[in-house]
PDB file of C-alpha atoms in Angstrom:
ATOM      1  CA  UNK D1289       1.355  14.468 -27.188  1.00 53.00           C
ATOM      2  CA  UNK D1290       3.127  10.879 -26.900  1.00 57.00           C
ATOM      3  CA  UNK D1291       0.723   8.124 -26.461  1.00 73.00           C
ATOM      4  CA  UNK D1292       0.139   6.296 -22.911  1.00 84.00           C
ATOM      5  CA  UNK D1293       2.201   3.467 -24.222  1.00 87.00           C
ATOM      6  CA  UNK D1294       5.170   5.342 -25.227  1.00 87.00           C
ATOM      7  CA  UNK D1295       5.176   7.136 -21.366  1.00 88.00           C
ATOM      8  CA  UNK D1296       5.462   3.536 -20.283  1.00 91.00           C
ATOM      9  CA  UNK D1297       8.197   2.016 -21.866  1.00 91.00           C
ATOM     10  CA  UNK D1298      10.340   5.464 -21.062  1.00 91.00           C
ATOM     11  CA  UNK D1299       8.790   5.242 -17.306  1.00 92.00           C
ATOM     12  CA  UNK D1300      10.403   1.607 -17.294  1.00 92.00           C
ATOM     13  CA  UNK D1301      13.553   2.694 -19.171  1.00 92.00           C
ATOM     14  CA  UNK D1302      14.034   5.470 -16.323  1.00 92.00           C
ATOM     15  CA  UNK D1303      13.383   3.319 -13.172  1.00 92.00           C
ATOM     16  CA  UNK D1304      15.843   0.531 -14.617  1.00 92.00           C
ATOM     17  CA  UNK D1305      18.377   2.987 -15.216  1.00 91.00           C
ATOM     18  CA  UNK D1306      18.082   5.051 -12.649  1.00 90.00           C
ATOM     19  CA  UNK D1307      17.965   1.630 -10.179  1.00 89.00           C
ATOM     20  CA  UNK D1308      21.071   0.445 -12.151  1.00 89.00           C
ATOM     21  CA  UNK D1309      23.128   3.729 -12.052  1.00 88.00           C
ATOM     22  CA  UNK D1310      22.330   3.884  -8.540  1.00 86.00           C
ATOM     23  CA  UNK D1311      23.440   0.466  -7.487  1.00 85.00           C
ATOM     24  CA  UNK D1312      27.086   0.594  -9.724  1.00 83.00           C
ATOM     25  CA  UNK D1313      27.775   4.045 -11.211  1.00 77.00           C
ATOM     26  CA  UNK D1314      27.253   6.442  -8.078  1.00 79.00           C
ATOM     27  CA  UNK D1315      30.258   6.897  -5.495  1.00 81.00           C
ATOM     28  CA  UNK D1316      28.144   9.007  -3.061  1.00 77.00           C
ATOM     29  CA  UNK D1317      28.410   7.474   0.288  1.00 78.00           C
ATOM     30  CA  UNK D1318      24.555   9.091   1.207  1.00 78.00           C
ATOM     31  CA  UNK D1319      23.260   6.503  -1.915  1.00 78.00           C
ATOM     32  CA  UNK D1320      23.888   3.142  -0.159  1.00 71.00           C
ATOM     33  CA  UNK D1321      22.665  -0.001  -0.728  1.00 68.00           C
ATOM     34  CA  UNK D1322      19.170   0.433   0.886  1.00 78.00           C
ATOM     35  CA  UNK D1323      17.760   2.683  -1.505  1.00 86.00           C
ATOM     36  CA  UNK D1324      15.190   1.147  -3.368  1.00 86.00           C
ATOM     37  CA  UNK D1325      13.372   2.565  -6.731  1.00 88.00           C
ATOM     38  CA  UNK D1326       9.440   1.279  -6.801  1.00 89.00           C
ATOM     39  CA  UNK D1327       7.730   3.339  -9.066  1.00 90.00           C
ATOM     40  CA  UNK D1328       8.572   5.582 -12.015  1.00 92.00           C
ATOM     41  CA  UNK D1329       5.806   7.863 -13.874  1.00 93.00           C
ATOM     42  CA  UNK D1330       6.246  10.226 -16.459  1.00 92.00           C
ATOM     43  CA  UNK D1331       3.720  12.431 -18.222  1.00 90.00           C
ATOM     44  CA  UNK D1332       2.232  12.262 -21.354  1.00 87.00           C
ATOM     45  CA  UNK D1333       4.597  14.876 -22.949  1.00 89.00           C
ATOM     46  CA  UNK D1334       7.401  13.308 -21.752  1.00 88.00           C
ATOM     47  CA  UNK D1335       9.064  16.039 -20.219  1.00 90.00           C
ATOM     48  CA  UNK D1336       9.245  15.003 -16.924  1.00 93.00           C
ATOM     49  CA  UNK D1337       9.333  12.044 -15.389  1.00 92.00           C
ATOM     50  CA  UNK D1338       8.957  11.274 -11.140  1.00 93.00           C
ATOM     51  CA  UNK D1339      10.941   8.788 -10.000  1.00 93.00           C
ATOM     52  CA  UNK D1340       9.333   6.970  -6.113  1.00 93.00           C
ATOM     53  CA  UNK D1341      12.030   5.367  -3.431  1.00 90.00           C
ATOM     54  CA  UNK D1342      11.988   3.907  -0.692  1.00 88.00           C
ATOM     55  CA  UNK D1343      14.959   4.297   1.917  1.00 87.00           C
ATOM     56  CA  UNK D1344      15.412   1.145   4.250  1.00 83.00           C
ATOM     57  CA  UNK D1345      16.289   3.076   7.868  1.00 78.00           C
ATOM     58  CA  UNK D1346      15.255   5.928   9.990  1.00 81.00           C
ATOM     59  CA  UNK D1347      14.163   9.489   9.113  1.00 81.00           C
ATOM     60  CA  UNK D1348      18.023  10.320   8.999  1.00 85.00           C
ATOM     61  CA  UNK D1349      19.101   8.499   6.770  1.00 85.00           C
ATOM     62  CA  UNK D1350      16.129   9.429   4.909  1.00 85.00           C
ATOM     63  CA  UNK D1351      17.123  13.124   4.700  1.00 87.00           C
ATOM     64  CA  UNK D1352      20.561  12.092   3.313  1.00 87.00           C
ATOM     65  CA  UNK D1353      19.436   9.797   0.396  1.00 86.00           C
ATOM     66  CA  UNK D1354      16.929  12.777  -0.454  1.00 88.00           C
ATOM     67  CA  UNK D1355      19.970  14.888  -0.759  1.00 89.00           C
ATOM     68  CA  UNK D1356      22.037  12.248  -2.651  1.00 88.00           C
ATOM     69  CA  UNK D1357      19.475  11.983  -4.825  1.00 88.00           C
ATOM     70  CA  UNK D1358      19.392  15.940  -5.206  1.00 90.00           C
ATOM     71  CA  UNK D1359      23.166  15.961  -5.731  1.00 88.00           C
ATOM     72  CA  UNK D1360      23.070  13.105  -8.627  1.00 87.00           C
ATOM     73  CA  UNK D1361      20.102  14.046 -10.379  1.00 89.00           C
ATOM     74  CA  UNK D1362      22.275  14.918 -12.358  1.00 89.00           C
ATOM     75  CA  UNK D1363      24.153  12.052 -13.492  1.00 89.00           C
ATOM     76  CA  UNK D1364      21.149  10.379 -13.198  1.00 90.00           C
ATOM     77  CA  UNK D1365      19.639  12.290 -16.395  1.00 90.00           C
ATOM     78  CA  UNK D1366      22.895  11.960 -18.769  1.00 90.00           C
ATOM     79  CA  UNK D1367      22.746   7.996 -18.277  1.00 90.00           C
ATOM     80  CA  UNK D1368      18.980   8.587 -18.749  1.00 90.00           C
ATOM     81  CA  UNK D1369      19.113  10.496 -22.293  1.00 89.00           C
ATOM     82  CA  UNK D1370      22.233   8.274 -22.515  1.00 90.00           C
ATOM     83  CA  UNK D1371      20.358   5.287 -22.671  1.00 89.00           C
ATOM     84  CA  UNK D1372      16.336   6.598 -23.906  1.00 87.00           C
ATOM     85  CA  UNK D1373      17.610   8.051 -26.969  1.00 83.00           C
ATOM     86  CA  UNK D1374      15.011  10.307 -27.646  1.00 82.00           C
ATOM     87  CA  UNK D1375      15.553  13.812 -28.490  1.00 86.00           C
ATOM     88  CA  UNK D1376      14.377  15.603 -24.983  1.00 90.00           C
ATOM     89  CA  UNK D1377      15.418  13.823 -21.345  1.00 89.00           C
ATOM     90  CA  UNK D1378      12.559  14.571 -19.175  1.00 91.00           C
ATOM     91  CA  UNK D1379      13.284  16.502 -15.929  1.00 91.00           C
ATOM     92  CA  UNK D1380      13.926  14.069 -12.624  1.00 92.00           C
ATOM     93  CA  UNK D1381      12.259  14.222 -10.136  1.00 92.00           C
ATOM     94  CA  UNK D1382      12.535  12.235  -6.523  1.00 91.00           C
ATOM     95  CA  UNK D1383       9.314  11.220  -4.374  1.00 90.00           C
ATOM     96  CA  UNK D1384       9.431   9.464  -1.165  1.00 88.00           C
ATOM     97  CA  UNK D1385       7.152   6.301  -1.189  1.00 83.00           C
ATOM     98  CA  UNK D1386       4.680   6.340   0.955  1.00 79.00           C
ATOM     99  CA  UNK D1387       3.945   2.651   0.406  1.00 77.00           C
ATOM    100  CA  UNK D1388       5.921   1.785   3.223  1.00 73.00           C
ATOM    101  CA  UNK D1389       4.260   4.100   6.071  1.00 76.00           C
ATOM    102  CA  UNK D1390       1.247   3.129   4.987  1.00 81.00           C
ATOM    103  CA  UNK D1391       1.844  -0.526   5.183  1.00 82.00           C
ATOM    104  CA  UNK D1392       2.842   0.123   8.384  1.00 84.00           C
ATOM    105  CA  UNK D1393      -0.373   2.004   9.103  1.00 88.00           C
ATOM    106  CA  UNK D1394      -2.882  -0.790   8.039  1.00 91.00           C
ATOM    107  CA  UNK D1395      -0.039  -3.496  10.136  1.00 91.00           C
ATOM    108  CA  UNK D1396      -0.891  -1.454  12.975  1.00 91.00           C
ATOM    109  CA  UNK D1397      -4.386  -1.205  12.606  1.00 92.00           C
ATOM    110  CA  UNK D1398      -4.746  -5.078  12.199  1.00 93.00           C
ATOM    111  CA  UNK D1399      -3.061  -5.735  15.065  1.00 92.00           C
ATOM    112  CA  UNK D1400      -5.264  -3.625  17.547  1.00 93.00           C
ATOM    113  CA  UNK D1401      -8.715  -5.872  15.605  1.00 93.00           C
ATOM    114  CA  UNK D1402      -6.931  -8.251  16.700  1.00 93.00           C
ATOM    115  CA  UNK D1403      -6.508  -7.724  19.785  1.00 92.00           C
ATOM    116  CA  UNK D1404      -9.914  -6.388  20.207  1.00 92.00           C
ATOM    117  CA  UNK D1405     -11.271  -9.197  18.814  1.00 91.00           C
ATOM    118  CA  UNK D1406      -9.302 -11.769  21.679  1.00 89.00           C
ATOM    119  CA  UNK D1407     -10.701  -9.561  24.211  1.00 90.00           C
ATOM    120  CA  UNK D1408     -14.532  -9.547  22.856  1.00 88.00           C
ATOM    121  CA  UNK D1409     -14.064 -13.841  22.759  1.00 87.00           C
ATOM    122  CA  UNK D1410     -12.225 -13.899  26.712  1.00 87.00           C
ATOM    123  CA  UNK D1411     -15.445 -12.051  27.445  1.00 85.00           C
ATOM    124  CA  UNK D1412     -17.723 -14.367  26.277  1.00 83.00           C
ATOM    125  CA  UNK D1413     -16.077 -17.389  26.428  1.00 83.00           C
ATOM    126  CA  UNK D1414     -18.877 -18.776  29.406  1.00 80.00           C
ATOM    127  CA  UNK D1415     -21.409 -15.733  28.803  1.00 79.00           C
ATOM    128  CA  UNK D1416     -25.289 -17.583  28.423  1.00 78.00           C
ATOM    129  CA  UNK D1417     -27.568 -16.322  26.124  1.00 72.00           C
ATOM    130  CA  UNK D1418     -30.152 -13.873  27.362  1.00 73.00           C
ATOM    131  CA  UNK D1419     -33.037 -15.636  26.184  1.00 72.00           C
ATOM    132  CA  UNK D1420     -33.593 -18.925  24.567  1.00 71.00           C
ATOM    133  CA  UNK D1421     -30.523 -20.041  22.615  1.00 69.00           C
ATOM    134  CA  UNK D1422     -32.618 -20.198  19.512  1.00 74.00           C
ATOM    135  CA  UNK D1423     -35.267 -16.893  19.577  1.00 71.00           C
ATOM    136  CA  UNK D1424     -37.106 -17.929  16.291  1.00 79.00           C
ATOM    137  CA  UNK D1425     -39.819 -19.787  15.898  1.00 72.00           C
ATOM    138  CA  UNK D1426     -40.429 -23.539  14.019  1.00 76.00           C
ATOM    139  CA  UNK D1427     -43.348 -25.148  12.893  1.00 75.00           C
ATOM    140  CA  UNK D1428     -43.800 -27.110  15.843  1.00 75.00           C
ATOM    141  CA  UNK D1429     -44.283 -24.530  18.397  1.00 64.00           C
ATOM    142  CA  UNK D1430     -46.928 -23.207  15.810  1.00 66.00           C
ATOM    143  CA  UNK D1431     -48.745 -26.224  15.956  1.00 65.00           C
ATOM    144  CA  UNK D1432     -48.560 -26.473  20.124  1.00 67.00           C
ATOM    145  CA  UNK D1433     -49.799 -22.757  19.834  1.00 65.00           C
ATOM    146  CA  UNK D1434     -52.652 -23.197  18.316  1.00 65.00           C
ATOM    147  CA  UNK D1435     -53.610 -26.503  20.452  1.00 65.00           C
ATOM    148  CA  UNK D1436     -53.508 -24.320  23.462  1.00 66.00           C
ATOM    149  CA  UNK D1437     -55.449 -21.184  22.229  1.00 67.00           C
ATOM    150  CA  UNK D1438     -58.121 -23.824  21.085  1.00 64.00           C
ATOM    151  CA  UNK D1439     -57.914 -25.203  24.455  1.00 62.00           C
ATOM    152  CA  UNK D1440     -58.458 -21.948  25.969  1.00 64.00           C
ATOM    153  CA  UNK D1441     -61.371 -21.280  23.685  1.00 58.00           C
ATOM    154  CA  UNK D1442     -63.324 -24.485  24.598  1.00 55.00           C
ATOM    155  CA  UNK D1443     -62.455 -23.758  28.946  1.00 52.00           C
ATOM    156  CA  UNK D1444     -64.008 -20.412  28.365  1.00 48.00           C
TER     157      UNK D1444
END
């Protein structure tokens, strides 16, 4: 079992090698410049590596890039093995990163909340308080109440 620091260093190396190889060494037209390697994780035994990527484009381009990465997996693994110099080169698994989709969902929810806040602001623009503007008792009010109570007791 390797230590976590070694797995992290290998993961960083794999991310750099795969990104450089995709940019300069792979001639597959499906793997254009719109692929970004976002993260890489290596298991504790250094046998398997998961490479996360994002694709700028629609679902069709994402499917093409996924197929291109699967076909280039052997070349990319060979490049990682040559650069890493480890006894066993980890197998590469490519996973589409869900971060951009999650960010878009969060942004949509924030836009919805902003529009809801704007509607509430417009509806309350000319509104009045249901009771007094300040419904809390103050010390001078208590003095007036005590005087009124003493006055009523004296009249009775």
